[in-house]
PDB file of C-alpha atoms in Angstrom:
ATOM      1  CA  UNK A   1       0.000   0.000   0.000  1.00  0.00           C
ATOM      2  CA  UNK A   2       2.862   2.380   0.878  1.00  0.00           C
ATOM      3  CA  UNK A   3       4.366   1.871  -2.597  1.00  0.00           C
ATOM      4  CA  UNK A   4       1.076   2.669  -4.332  1.00  0.00           C
ATOM      5  CA  UNK A   5       0.520   5.755  -2.166  1.00  0.00           C
ATOM      6  CA  UNK A   6       4.042   6.962  -2.856  1.00  0.00           C
ATOM      7  CA  UNK A   7       3.517   6.559  -6.623  1.00  0.00           C
ATOM      8  CA  UNK A   8       0.199   8.404  -6.394  1.00  0.00           C
ATOM      9  CA  UNK A   9       1.791  11.237  -4.392  1.00  0.00           C
ATOM     10  CA  UNK A  10       4.589  11.550  -6.940  1.00  0.00           C
ATOM     11  CA  UNK A  11       2.078  11.567  -9.769  1.00  0.00           C
ATOM     12  CA  UNK A  12       0.002  14.229  -8.020  1.00  0.00           C
ATOM     13  CA  UNK A  13       3.023  16.503  -7.680  1.00  0.00           C
ATOM     14  CA  UNK A  14       3.835  15.921 -11.354  1.00  0.00           C
ATOM     15  CA  UNK A  15       0.278  16.738 -12.385  1.00  0.00           C
ATOM     16  CA  UNK A  16       0.210  19.949 -10.341  1.00  0.00           C
ATOM     17  CA  UNK A  17       3.459  21.067 -11.980  1.00  0.00           C
ATOM     18  CA  UNK A  18       2.053  20.107 -15.366  1.00  0.00           C
ATOM     19  CA  UNK A  19      -1.107  22.152 -14.786  1.00  0.00           C
ATOM     20  CA  UNK A  20       1.018  25.216 -14.064  1.00  0.00           C
ATOM     21  CA  UNK A  21       3.134  24.585 -17.165  1.00  0.00           C
ATOM     22  CA  UNK A  22       0.120  24.298 -19.467  1.00  0.00           C
ATOM     23  CA  UNK A  23      -1.441  27.463 -18.030  1.00  0.00           C
ATOM     24  CA  UNK A  24       1.851  29.280 -18.579  1.00  0.00           C
ATOM     25  CA  UNK A  25       2.225  27.895 -22.110  1.00  0.00           C
ATOM     26  CA  UNK A  26      -1.327  28.978 -22.986  1.00  0.00           C
ATOM     27  CA  UNK A  27      -0.574  32.504 -21.791  1.00  0.00           C
ATOM     28  CA  UNK A  28       2.554  32.628 -23.946  1.00  0.00           C
ATOM     29  CA  UNK A  29       0.694  31.831 -27.182  1.00  0.00           C
ATOM     30  CA  UNK A  30      -0.246  34.828 -29.364  1.00  0.00           C
ATOM     31  CA  UNK A  31      -3.731  35.989 -28.447  1.00  0.00           C
ATOM     32  CA  UNK A  32      -6.651  35.788 -30.802  1.00  0.00           C
ATOM     33  CA  UNK A  33      -7.256  34.030 -34.097  1.00  0.00           C
ATOM     34  CA  UNK A  34      -6.210  35.133 -37.548  1.00  0.00           C
ATOM     35  CA  UNK A  35      -9.256  35.725 -39.734  1.00  0.00           C
ATOM     36  CA  UNK A  36      -9.142  36.393 -43.479  1.00  0.00           C
ATOM     37  CA  UNK A  37     -11.665  38.537 -45.341  1.00  0.00           C
ATOM     38  CA  UNK A  38     -11.893  38.788 -49.096  1.00  0.00           C
ATOM     39  CA  UNK A  39     -12.613  42.286 -50.351  1.00  0.00           C
ATOM     40  CA  UNK A  40     -12.753  42.842 -54.104  1.00  0.00           C
ATOM     41  CA  UNK A  41     -10.658  39.739 -54.724  1.00  0.00           C
ATOM     42  CA  UNK A  42      -7.971  40.684 -52.216  1.00  0.00           C
ATOM     43  CA  UNK A  43      -7.365  38.907 -48.912  1.00  0.00           C
ATOM     44  CA  UNK A  44      -7.077  41.057 -45.815  1.00  0.00           C
ATOM     45  CA  UNK A  45      -6.371  39.699 -42.363  1.00  0.00           C
ATOM     46  CA  UNK A  46      -7.721  40.568 -38.956  1.00  0.00           C
ATOM     47  CA  UNK A  47      -6.943  39.305 -35.456  1.00  0.00           C
ATOM     48  CA  UNK A  48     -10.197  38.283 -33.814  1.00  0.00           C
ATOM     49  CA  UNK A  49      -9.982  38.488 -30.059  1.00  0.00           C
ATOM     50  CA  UNK A  50     -12.661  37.956 -27.467  1.00  0.00           C
ATOM     51  CA  UNK A  51     -13.076  40.881 -25.090  1.00  0.00           C
ATOM     52  CA  UNK A  52     -15.744  39.945 -22.580  1.00  0.00           C
ATOM     53  CA  UNK A  53     -18.960  39.284 -24.454  1.00  0.00           C
ATOM     54  CA  UNK A  54     -17.749  40.980 -27.632  1.00  0.00           C
ATOM     55  CA  UNK A  55     -15.271  39.888 -30.263  1.00  0.00           C
ATOM     56  CA  UNK A  56     -12.909  42.630 -31.359  1.00  0.00           C
ATOM     57  CA  UNK A  57     -11.268  42.632 -34.791  1.00  0.00           C
ATOM     58  CA  UNK A  58      -7.876  44.243 -35.192  1.00  0.00           C
ATOM     59  CA  UNK A  59      -6.899  45.039 -38.775  1.00  0.00           C
ATOM     60  CA  UNK A  60      -3.608  43.493 -39.950  1.00  0.00           C
ATOM     61  CA  UNK A  61      -3.969  43.937 -43.695  1.00  0.00           C
ATOM     62  CA  UNK A  62      -1.902  41.749 -45.977  1.00  0.00           C
ATOM     63  CA  UNK A  63       0.389  39.436 -44.029  1.00  0.00           C
ATOM     64  CA  UNK A  64       3.174  37.061 -45.016  1.00  0.00           C
ATOM     65  CA  UNK A  65       3.082  33.260 -44.831  1.00  0.00           C
ATOM     66  CA  UNK A  66       5.242  33.153 -41.707  1.00  0.00           C
ATOM     67  CA  UNK A  67       2.644  35.248 -39.862  1.00  0.00           C
ATOM     68  CA  UNK A  68      -0.177  32.997 -41.064  1.00  0.00           C
ATOM     69  CA  UNK A  69       1.757  29.875 -40.015  1.00  0.00           C
ATOM     70  CA  UNK A  70       2.497  31.371 -36.605  1.00  0.00           C
ATOM     71  CA  UNK A  71      -1.213  31.806 -35.899  1.00  0.00           C
ATOM     72  CA  UNK A  72      -2.110  28.429 -37.386  1.00  0.00           C
ATOM     73  CA  UNK A  73       0.417  26.742 -35.127  1.00  0.00           C
ATOM     74  CA  UNK A  74      -0.776  28.744 -32.129  1.00  0.00           C
ATOM     75  CA  UNK A  75      -4.367  27.703 -32.872  1.00  0.00           C
ATOM     76  CA  UNK A  76      -3.428  24.006 -33.007  1.00  0.00           C
ATOM     77  CA  UNK A  77      -1.309  24.243 -29.875  1.00  0.00           C
ATOM     78  CA  UNK A  78      -3.996  26.159 -27.982  1.00  0.00           C
ATOM     79  CA  UNK A  79      -6.534  23.433 -28.717  1.00  0.00           C
ATOM     80  CA  UNK A  80      -4.017  20.749 -27.745  1.00  0.00           C
ATOM     81  CA  UNK A  81      -2.937  22.490 -24.527  1.00  0.00           C
ATOM     82  CA  UNK A  82      -6.518  23.202 -23.467  1.00  0.00           C
ATOM     83  CA  UNK A  83      -7.400  19.590 -23.989  1.00  0.00           C
ATOM     84  CA  UNK A  84      -4.384  18.390 -22.026  1.00  0.00           C
ATOM     85  CA  UNK A  85      -4.975  20.961 -19.300  1.00  0.00           C
ATOM     86  CA  UNK A  86      -8.480  19.648 -18.739  1.00  0.00           C
ATOM     87  CA  UNK A  87      -7.030  16.132 -18.649  1.00  0.00           C
ATOM     88  CA  UNK A  88      -4.498  17.170 -16.011  1.00  0.00           C
ATOM     89  CA  UNK A  89      -7.261  18.748 -13.931  1.00  0.00           C
ATOM     90  CA  UNK A  90      -9.185  15.473 -14.005  1.00  0.00           C
ATOM     91  CA  UNK A  91      -6.015  13.622 -12.997  1.00  0.00           C
ATOM     92  CA  UNK A  92      -5.425  15.996 -10.074  1.00  0.00           C
ATOM     93  CA  UNK A  93      -8.993  15.521  -8.818  1.00  0.00           C
ATOM     94  CA  UNK A  94      -8.652  11.739  -9.161  1.00  0.00           C
ATOM     95  CA  UNK A  95      -5.251  11.575  -7.451  1.00  0.00           C
ATOM     96  CA  UNK A  96      -6.330  13.865  -4.599  1.00  0.00           C
ATOM     97  CA  UNK A  97      -9.408  11.734  -4.144  1.00  0.00           C
ATOM     98  CA  UNK A  98      -7.404   8.507  -4.164  1.00  0.00           C
ATOM     99  CA  UNK A  99      -4.986   9.852  -1.579  1.00  0.00           C
ATOM    100  CA  UNK A 100      -7.797  11.078   0.653  1.00  0.00           C
ATOM    101  CA  UNK A 101      -9.153   7.552   0.864  1.00  0.00           C
ATOM    102  CA  UNK A 102     -12.755   7.170   1.937  1.00  0.00           C
ATOM    103  CA  UNK A 103     -13.530  10.889   1.984  1.00  0.00           C
ATOM    104  CA  UNK A 104     -15.480  12.262  -0.939  1.00  0.00           C
ATOM    105  CA  UNK A 105     -13.575  13.344  -4.066  1.00  0.00           C
TER     106      UNK A 105
ATOM    107  CA  UNK B   1      -5.712   5.565 -19.757  1.00  0.00           C
ATOM    108  CA  UNK B   2      -3.126   2.746 -19.909  1.00  0.00           C
ATOM    109  CA  UNK B   3      -3.779   2.179 -23.616  1.00  0.00           C
ATOM    110  CA  UNK B   4      -3.324   5.876 -24.330  1.00  0.00           C
ATOM    111  CA  UNK B   5      -0.064   5.900 -22.387  1.00  0.00           C
ATOM    112  CA  UNK B   6       1.196   2.933 -24.379  1.00  0.00           C
ATOM    113  CA  UNK B   7       0.155   4.484 -27.696  1.00  0.00           C
ATOM    114  CA  UNK B   8       1.852   7.738 -26.811  1.00  0.00           C
ATOM    115  CA  UNK B   9       4.970   5.851 -25.734  1.00  0.00           C
ATOM    116  CA  UNK B  10       5.054   4.073 -29.100  1.00  0.00           C
ATOM    117  CA  UNK B  11       4.543   7.363 -30.930  1.00  0.00           C
ATOM    118  CA  UNK B  12       7.505   8.909 -29.071  1.00  0.00           C
ATOM    119  CA  UNK B  13       9.634   5.872 -29.932  1.00  0.00           C
ATOM    120  CA  UNK B  14       8.532   6.008 -33.585  1.00  0.00           C
ATOM    121  CA  UNK B  15       9.495   9.660 -33.840  1.00  0.00           C
ATOM    122  CA  UNK B  16      12.882   8.918 -32.308  1.00  0.00           C
ATOM    123  CA  UNK B  17      13.351   6.125 -34.831  1.00  0.00           C
ATOM    124  CA  UNK B  18      12.380   8.389 -37.731  1.00  0.00           C
ATOM    125  CA  UNK B  19      14.822  11.009 -36.475  1.00  0.00           C
ATOM    126  CA  UNK B  20      17.508   8.308 -36.384  1.00  0.00           C
ATOM    127  CA  UNK B  21      18.256   8.556 -32.667  1.00  0.00           C
ATOM    128  CA  UNK B  22      16.474   5.487 -31.296  1.00  0.00           C
ATOM    129  CA  UNK B  23      19.557   3.296 -31.755  1.00  0.00           C
ATOM    130  CA  UNK B  24      21.500   5.616 -29.462  1.00  0.00           C
ATOM    131  CA  UNK B  25      18.999   5.447 -26.611  1.00  0.00           C
ATOM    132  CA  UNK B  26      18.269   2.765 -24.028  1.00  0.00           C
ATOM    133  CA  UNK B  27      14.836   2.688 -22.498  1.00  0.00           C
ATOM    134  CA  UNK B  28      15.256   2.187 -18.750  1.00  0.00           C
ATOM    135  CA  UNK B  29      13.075   2.405 -15.657  1.00  0.00           C
ATOM    136  CA  UNK B  30       9.614   1.008 -15.207  1.00  0.00           C
ATOM    137  CA  UNK B  31       8.790   1.255 -18.920  1.00  0.00           C
ATOM    138  CA  UNK B  32      11.558  -1.222 -19.736  1.00  0.00           C
ATOM    139  CA  UNK B  33       9.814  -3.548 -17.311  1.00  0.00           C
ATOM    140  CA  UNK B  34       6.681  -3.107 -19.385  1.00  0.00           C
ATOM    141  CA  UNK B  35       8.516  -4.287 -22.519  1.00  0.00           C
ATOM    142  CA  UNK B  36       9.893  -7.366 -20.715  1.00  0.00           C
ATOM    143  CA  UNK B  37       6.483  -8.940 -21.243  1.00  0.00           C
ATOM    144  CA  UNK B  38       7.697  -9.538 -24.818  1.00  0.00           C
ATOM    145  CA  UNK B  39      10.929 -11.111 -23.515  1.00  0.00           C
ATOM    146  CA  UNK B  40       8.956 -13.350 -21.145  1.00  0.00           C
ATOM    147  CA  UNK B  41       6.254 -13.787 -23.774  1.00  0.00           C
ATOM    148  CA  UNK B  42       5.618 -17.472 -23.055  1.00  0.00           C
ATOM    149  CA  UNK B  43       4.927 -16.773 -19.367  1.00  0.00           C
ATOM    150  CA  UNK B  44       2.291 -14.888 -17.396  1.00  0.00           C
ATOM    151  CA  UNK B  45       4.724 -12.018 -16.702  1.00  0.00           C
ATOM    152  CA  UNK B  46       2.730  -8.894 -15.836  1.00  0.00           C
ATOM    153  CA  UNK B  47       4.596  -5.641 -15.344  1.00  0.00           C
ATOM    154  CA  UNK B  48       4.060  -4.103 -11.919  1.00  0.00           C
ATOM    155  CA  UNK B  49       2.897  -0.572 -11.205  1.00  0.00           C
ATOM    156  CA  UNK B  50       4.745   2.121 -13.144  1.00  0.00           C
ATOM    157  CA  UNK B  51       4.851   5.891 -13.161  1.00  0.00           C
ATOM    158  CA  UNK B  52       4.542   8.123 -16.183  1.00  0.00           C
ATOM    159  CA  UNK B  53       8.321   8.557 -16.378  1.00  0.00           C
ATOM    160  CA  UNK B  54       9.727   7.432 -19.710  1.00  0.00           C
ATOM    161  CA  UNK B  55      13.457   7.387 -18.992  1.00  0.00           C
ATOM    162  CA  UNK B  56      16.084   7.176 -21.705  1.00  0.00           C
ATOM    163  CA  UNK B  57      19.683   6.373 -20.973  1.00  0.00           C
ATOM    164  CA  UNK B  58      22.215   7.934 -23.318  1.00  0.00           C
ATOM    165  CA  UNK B  59      25.381   5.787 -23.138  1.00  0.00           C
ATOM    166  CA  UNK B  60      28.590   7.798 -23.177  1.00  0.00           C
ATOM    167  CA  UNK B  61      30.214   8.540 -25.532  1.00  0.00           C
ATOM    168  CA  UNK B  62      26.963   8.959 -27.389  1.00  0.00           C
ATOM    169  CA  UNK B  63      26.734   7.406 -30.854  1.00  0.00           C
ATOM    170  CA  UNK B  64      24.106   9.955 -31.864  1.00  0.00           C
ATOM    171  CA  UNK B  65      25.683  12.229 -34.452  1.00  0.00           C
ATOM    172  CA  UNK B  66      22.755  13.923 -36.163  1.00  0.00           C
ATOM    173  CA  UNK B  67      21.249  16.985 -34.547  1.00  0.00           C
ATOM    174  CA  UNK B  68      17.677  16.512 -33.331  1.00  0.00           C
ATOM    175  CA  UNK B  69      15.645  19.045 -31.415  1.00  0.00           C
ATOM    176  CA  UNK B  70      13.685  16.639 -29.210  1.00  0.00           C
ATOM    177  CA  UNK B  71      11.451  19.303 -27.565  1.00  0.00           C
ATOM    178  CA  UNK B  72      10.451  20.468 -31.077  1.00  0.00           C
ATOM    179  CA  UNK B  73      10.024  16.864 -32.262  1.00  0.00           C
ATOM    180  CA  UNK B  74       7.480  16.186 -29.499  1.00  0.00           C
ATOM    181  CA  UNK B  75       5.885  19.637 -29.298  1.00  0.00           C
ATOM    182  CA  UNK B  76       2.754  18.848 -31.300  1.00  0.00           C
ATOM    183  CA  UNK B  77       2.073  15.863 -29.017  1.00  0.00           C
ATOM    184  CA  UNK B  78       1.614  18.397 -26.222  1.00  0.00           C
ATOM    185  CA  UNK B  79       4.956  17.824 -24.495  1.00  0.00           C
ATOM    186  CA  UNK B  80       6.131  20.889 -22.604  1.00  0.00           C
ATOM    187  CA  UNK B  81       9.647  21.641 -21.430  1.00  0.00           C
ATOM    188  CA  UNK B  82       9.981  21.645 -17.683  1.00  0.00           C
ATOM    189  CA  UNK B  83      13.106  22.584 -15.767  1.00  0.00           C
ATOM    190  CA  UNK B  84      13.363  20.715 -12.471  1.00  0.00           C
ATOM    191  CA  UNK B  85      15.256  21.575  -9.348  1.00  0.00           C
ATOM    192  CA  UNK B  86      17.743  24.364  -8.805  1.00  0.00           C
ATOM    193  CA  UNK B  87      20.081  22.868 -11.407  1.00  0.00           C
ATOM    194  CA  UNK B  88      17.484  22.798 -14.191  1.00  0.00           C
ATOM    195  CA  UNK B  89      17.178  19.192 -15.301  1.00  0.00           C
ATOM    196  CA  UNK B  90      14.999  19.076 -18.387  1.00  0.00           C
ATOM    197  CA  UNK B  91      11.859  16.973 -18.476  1.00  0.00           C
ATOM    198  CA  UNK B  92       9.347  16.857 -21.285  1.00  0.00           C
ATOM    199  CA  UNK B  93       5.930  16.473 -19.805  1.00  0.00           C
ATOM    200  CA  UNK B  94       2.526  15.442 -21.026  1.00  0.00           C
ATOM    201  CA  UNK B  95      -0.388  14.260 -18.851  1.00  0.00           C
ATOM    202  CA  UNK B  96       0.297  10.699 -19.991  1.00  0.00           C
ATOM    203  CA  UNK B  97       4.093  10.595 -20.077  1.00  0.00           C
ATOM    204  CA  UNK B  98       7.126  12.425 -18.733  1.00  0.00           C
ATOM    205  CA  UNK B  99      10.222  12.005 -20.901  1.00  0.00           C
ATOM    206  CA  UNK B 100      13.561  12.300 -19.173  1.00  0.00           C
ATOM    207  CA  UNK B 101      17.185  11.640 -20.145  1.00  0.00           C
ATOM    208  CA  UNK B 102      19.933  10.107 -18.038  1.00  0.00           C
ATOM    209  CA  UNK B 103      23.644   9.515 -18.526  1.00  0.00           C
ATOM    210  CA  UNK B 104      26.064   7.349 -16.537  1.00  0.00           C
ATOM    211  CA  UNK B 105      27.852   9.222 -13.781  1.00  0.00           C
ATOM    212  CA  UNK B 106      31.611   8.824 -13.754  1.00  0.00           C
ATOM    213  CA  UNK B 107      34.460   9.945 -11.552  1.00  0.00           C
ATOM    214  CA  UNK B 108      33.551  12.140  -8.621  1.00  0.00           C
ATOM    215  CA  UNK B 109      30.212  12.929 -10.147  1.00  0.00           C
ATOM    216  CA  UNK B 110      28.361  16.204 -10.358  1.00  0.00           C
ATOM    217  CA  UNK B 111      24.880  17.452  -9.590  1.00  0.00           C
ATOM    218  CA  UNK B 112      24.908  19.660 -12.683  1.00  0.00           C
ATOM    219  CA  UNK B 113      22.887  18.574 -15.729  1.00  0.00           C
ATOM    220  CA  UNK B 114      24.899  16.918 -18.487  1.00  0.00           C
ATOM    221  CA  UNK B 115      24.326  18.826 -21.708  1.00  0.00           C
ATOM    222  CA  UNK B 116      23.251  16.886 -24.787  1.00  0.00           C
ATOM    223  CA  UNK B 117      23.424  19.626 -27.445  1.00  0.00           C
ATOM    224  CA  UNK B 118      22.763  17.182 -30.290  1.00  0.00           C
ATOM    225  CA  UNK B 119      19.389  16.363 -28.758  1.00  0.00           C
ATOM    226  CA  UNK B 120      18.412  19.812 -27.477  1.00  0.00           C
ATOM    227  CA  UNK B 121      18.039  18.559 -23.912  1.00  0.00           C
ATOM    228  CA  UNK B 122      20.155  17.858 -20.846  1.00  0.00           C
ATOM    229  CA  UNK B 123      20.445  14.740 -18.732  1.00  0.00           C
ATOM    230  CA  UNK B 124      20.867  13.760 -15.131  1.00  0.00           C
ATOM    231  CA  UNK B 125      24.014  11.770 -14.375  1.00  0.00           C
ATOM    232  CA  UNK B 126      23.422   8.740 -12.147  1.00  0.00           C
ATOM    233  CA  UNK B 127      25.665   6.005 -10.773  1.00  0.00           C
ATOM    234  CA  UNK B 128      25.753   2.412 -12.046  1.00  0.00           C
ATOM    235  CA  UNK B 129      24.072   3.207 -15.374  1.00  0.00           C
ATOM    236  CA  UNK B 130      27.100   2.011 -17.363  1.00  0.00           C
ATOM    237  CA  UNK B 131      26.229  -1.466 -16.151  1.00  0.00           C
ATOM    238  CA  UNK B 132      22.794  -1.226 -17.789  1.00  0.00           C
ATOM    239  CA  UNK B 133      24.330   0.158 -20.988  1.00  0.00           C
ATOM    240  CA  UNK B 134      26.761  -2.786 -21.136  1.00  0.00           C
ATOM    241  CA  UNK B 135      24.029  -5.426 -20.869  1.00  0.00           C
ATOM    242  CA  UNK B 136      21.268  -4.782 -23.347  1.00  0.00           C
ATOM    243  CA  UNK B 137      18.723  -6.624 -25.436  1.00  0.00           C
ATOM    244  CA  UNK B 138      16.642  -5.499 -28.393  1.00  0.00           C
ATOM    245  CA  UNK B 139      12.902  -5.952 -28.421  1.00  0.00           C
ATOM    246  CA  UNK B 140      11.114  -5.771 -31.749  1.00  0.00           C
ATOM    247  CA  UNK B 141       7.740  -4.052 -31.764  1.00  0.00           C
ATOM    248  CA  UNK B 142       5.921  -2.308 -34.617  1.00  0.00           C
ATOM    249  CA  UNK B 143       8.939  -2.466 -36.964  1.00  0.00           C
ATOM    250  CA  UNK B 144      11.083  -0.885 -34.283  1.00  0.00           C
ATOM    251  CA  UNK B 145      14.007  -2.228 -32.350  1.00  0.00           C
ATOM    252  CA  UNK B 146      13.766  -0.922 -28.815  1.00  0.00           C
ATOM    253  CA  UNK B 147      16.900  -1.234 -26.716  1.00  0.00           C
ATOM    254  CA  UNK B 148      16.311  -2.095 -23.065  1.00  0.00           C
ATOM    255  CA  UNK B 149      18.655  -3.418 -20.372  1.00  0.00           C
ATOM    256  CA  UNK B 150      18.828  -7.199 -20.154  1.00  0.00           C
ATOM    257  CA  UNK B 151      16.320  -8.284 -17.468  1.00  0.00           C
ATOM    258  CA  UNK B 152      19.210  -9.764 -15.447  1.00  0.00           C
ATOM    259  CA  UNK B 153      21.046  -6.424 -15.512  1.00  0.00           C
ATOM    260  CA  UNK B 154      17.814  -4.602 -14.679  1.00  0.00           C
ATOM    261  CA  UNK B 155      17.259  -6.773 -11.612  1.00  0.00           C
ATOM    262  CA  UNK B 156      20.871  -6.706 -10.383  1.00  0.00           C
ATOM    263  CA  UNK B 157      20.993  -2.935 -10.866  1.00  0.00           C
ATOM    264  CA  UNK B 158      17.848  -2.546  -8.767  1.00  0.00           C
ATOM    265  CA  UNK B 159      19.415  -4.694  -6.050  1.00  0.00           C
ATOM    266  CA  UNK B 160      22.370  -2.296  -5.931  1.00  0.00           C
ATOM    267  CA  UNK B 161      20.463   0.959  -5.939  1.00  0.00           C
ATOM    268  CA  UNK B 162      17.559   0.241  -3.620  1.00  0.00           C
ATOM    269  CA  UNK B 163      19.781   0.782  -0.591  1.00  0.00           C
ATOM    270  CA  UNK B 164      20.774   4.207  -1.926  1.00  0.00           C
ATOM    271  CA  UNK B 165      17.193   5.420  -2.151  1.00  0.00           C
ATOM    272  CA  UNK B 166      16.187   8.163   0.244  1.00  0.00           C
ATOM    273  CA  UNK B 167      12.483   7.334  -0.040  1.00  0.00           C
ATOM    274  CA  UNK B 168      11.635   3.992   1.530  1.00  0.00           C
ATOM    275  CA  UNK B 169       8.670   3.459  -0.808  1.00  0.00           C
ATOM    276  CA  UNK B 170      10.923   3.768  -3.855  1.00  0.00           C
ATOM    277  CA  UNK B 171      13.305   1.248  -2.317  1.00  0.00           C
ATOM    278  CA  UNK B 172      10.336  -1.047  -1.759  1.00  0.00           C
ATOM    279  CA  UNK B 173       9.356  -0.717  -5.429  1.00  0.00           C
ATOM    280  CA  UNK B 174      12.940  -1.472  -6.530  1.00  0.00           C
ATOM    281  CA  UNK B 175      13.073  -4.605  -4.382  1.00  0.00           C
ATOM    282  CA  UNK B 176       9.718  -5.808  -5.617  1.00  0.00           C
ATOM    283  CA  UNK B 177      10.661  -5.292  -9.295  1.00  0.00           C
ATOM    284  CA  UNK B 178      14.119  -6.866  -8.913  1.00  0.00           C
ATOM    285  CA  UNK B 179      12.791 -10.011  -7.265  1.00  0.00           C
ATOM    286  CA  UNK B 180       9.927 -10.316  -9.717  1.00  0.00           C
ATOM    287  CA  UNK B 181      12.297 -10.214 -12.709  1.00  0.00           C
ATOM    288  CA  UNK B 182      14.746 -12.672 -11.069  1.00  0.00           C
ATOM    289  CA  UNK B 183      11.908 -15.063 -10.302  1.00  0.00           C
ATOM    290  CA  UNK B 184      10.851 -14.990 -13.960  1.00  0.00           C
ATOM    291  CA  UNK B 185      14.453 -15.496 -15.114  1.00  0.00           C
ATOM    292  CA  UNK B 186      14.562 -18.605 -12.920  1.00  0.00           C
ATOM    293  CA  UNK B 187      11.144 -19.695 -14.149  1.00  0.00           C
ATOM    294  CA  UNK B 188      12.283 -19.429 -17.769  1.00  0.00           C
ATOM    295  CA  UNK B 189      15.523 -21.312 -17.022  1.00  0.00           C
ATOM    296  CA  UNK B 190      17.668 -18.236 -17.688  1.00  0.00           C
ATOM    297  CA  UNK B 191      19.689 -18.623 -14.468  1.00  0.00           C
ATOM    298  CA  UNK B 192      22.885 -18.965 -16.501  1.00  0.00           C
ATOM    299  CA  UNK B 193      22.326 -15.514 -17.988  1.00  0.00           C
ATOM    300  CA  UNK B 194      21.713 -14.105 -14.508  1.00  0.00           C
ATOM    301  CA  UNK B 195      24.908 -15.703 -13.235  1.00  0.00           C
ATOM    302  CA  UNK B 196      26.924 -14.527 -16.243  1.00  0.00           C
ATOM    303  CA  UNK B 197      25.732 -10.950 -15.753  1.00  0.00           C
ATOM    304  CA  UNK B 198      26.458 -11.154 -12.027  1.00  0.00           C
ATOM    305  CA  UNK B 199      29.989 -12.457 -12.705  1.00  0.00           C
ATOM    306  CA  UNK B 200      30.636  -9.561 -15.102  1.00  0.00           C
ATOM    307  CA  UNK B 201      30.122  -7.072 -12.242  1.00  0.00           C
ATOM    308  CA  UNK B 202      33.019  -5.641 -10.229  1.00  0.00           C
ATOM    309  CA  UNK B 203      33.560  -7.547  -6.965  1.00  0.00           C
ATOM    310  CA  UNK B 204      32.396  -4.551  -4.920  1.00  0.00           C
ATOM    311  CA  UNK B 205      29.094  -4.444  -6.762  1.00  0.00           C
ATOM    312  CA  UNK B 206      28.678  -8.199  -6.435  1.00  0.00           C
ATOM    313  CA  UNK B 207      29.007  -7.808  -2.664  1.00  0.00           C
ATOM    314  CA  UNK B 208      26.351  -5.099  -2.698  1.00  0.00           C
ATOM    315  CA  UNK B 209      23.997  -7.450  -4.556  1.00  0.00           C
ATOM    316  CA  UNK B 210      24.706 -10.300  -2.144  1.00  0.00           C
ATOM    317  CA  UNK B 211      24.164  -7.999   0.868  1.00  0.00           C
ATOM    318  CA  UNK B 212      20.848  -6.883  -0.573  1.00  0.00           C
ATOM    319  CA  UNK B 213      19.749 -10.470  -1.184  1.00  0.00           C
ATOM    320  CA  UNK B 214      20.755 -11.389   2.356  1.00  0.00           C
ATOM    321  CA  UNK B 215      18.666  -8.535   3.753  1.00  0.00           C
ATOM    322  CA  UNK B 216      15.758  -9.760   1.627  1.00  0.00           C
ATOM    323  CA  UNK B 217      16.261 -13.297   2.904  1.00  0.00           C
ATOM    324  CA  UNK B 218      16.634 -14.705  -0.619  1.00  0.00           C
ATOM    325  CA  UNK B 219      19.272 -17.322   0.078  1.00  0.00           C
ATOM    326  CA  UNK B 220      18.041 -19.348  -2.887  1.00  0.00           C
ATOM    327  CA  UNK B 221      19.214 -16.629  -5.282  1.00  0.00           C
ATOM    328  CA  UNK B 222      22.529 -16.262  -3.405  1.00  0.00           C
ATOM    329  CA  UNK B 223      23.129 -20.000  -3.824  1.00  0.00           C
ATOM    330  CA  UNK B 224      22.293 -19.707  -7.506  1.00  0.00           C
ATOM    331  CA  UNK B 225      24.789 -16.865  -7.990  1.00  0.00           C
ATOM    332  CA  UNK B 226      27.498 -18.506  -5.901  1.00  0.00           C
TER     333      UNK B 226
END
């Protein structure tokens, strides 16, 4: 039993650290999403960012491929990190519950 | 959960293989124990409890020549760089796995991370790892050849290090794993391999193993090694 508890404790500490890391990584990603609008056959870009209940659009104009890729990568990573963050939160709740024993989770 | 962990582990290994670095890495720790089920395939060997730590030993001098940015290689799988302790050992963490690198400690030893610039990470230097690097087997899975320590070396190594553990629970886990693997080596009539590996150890290490077995009251194994 002591071995299992020790493994669970170690895993809980790891998960807590991981939660912090994912929150930090999410903050580091560029905010907003890159949105393209076609006007008279030309593509113009905006950064769409949620501000409370509203979504604000910041004009960026014509951007290069590197800029587009940067936001595409950030979008994919944000989705991935959010998903993993929620997974870590579930793990933390489970591990805390397991270590508490009979008390409610 | 376990299936996902295994799939992610295989994906990490596949990426290492594609990058051409898998041959220069030895999978150690509780995950190597997991792969021993293929070595003991004709038995009911069931790996015991394991953590998320996926530990890779980089034998020194490293045979890895090509540059690979491992954090970048695993980034899209959600692995984040984490710097542990005051010295900044690098770990790559994901809710299902934590990838870590180790190197054998030599001479007086140091608590500073060992830089692995070719891999874009650093490693923790630990004692007795050369012994694992010198006694390896290859396990074939999914068109990959995964290098793990020979089960005999794994068990004997655990018998040396469990007394050095500061946490008693970790020592308990080491003992349990070592004896389980030795029992399966005996069961599969691989005692000769166990004895050969034991005889290849320096006398001082052999005494450590024998002391450990004495403290565990496993005179049967001592007789076998004698």
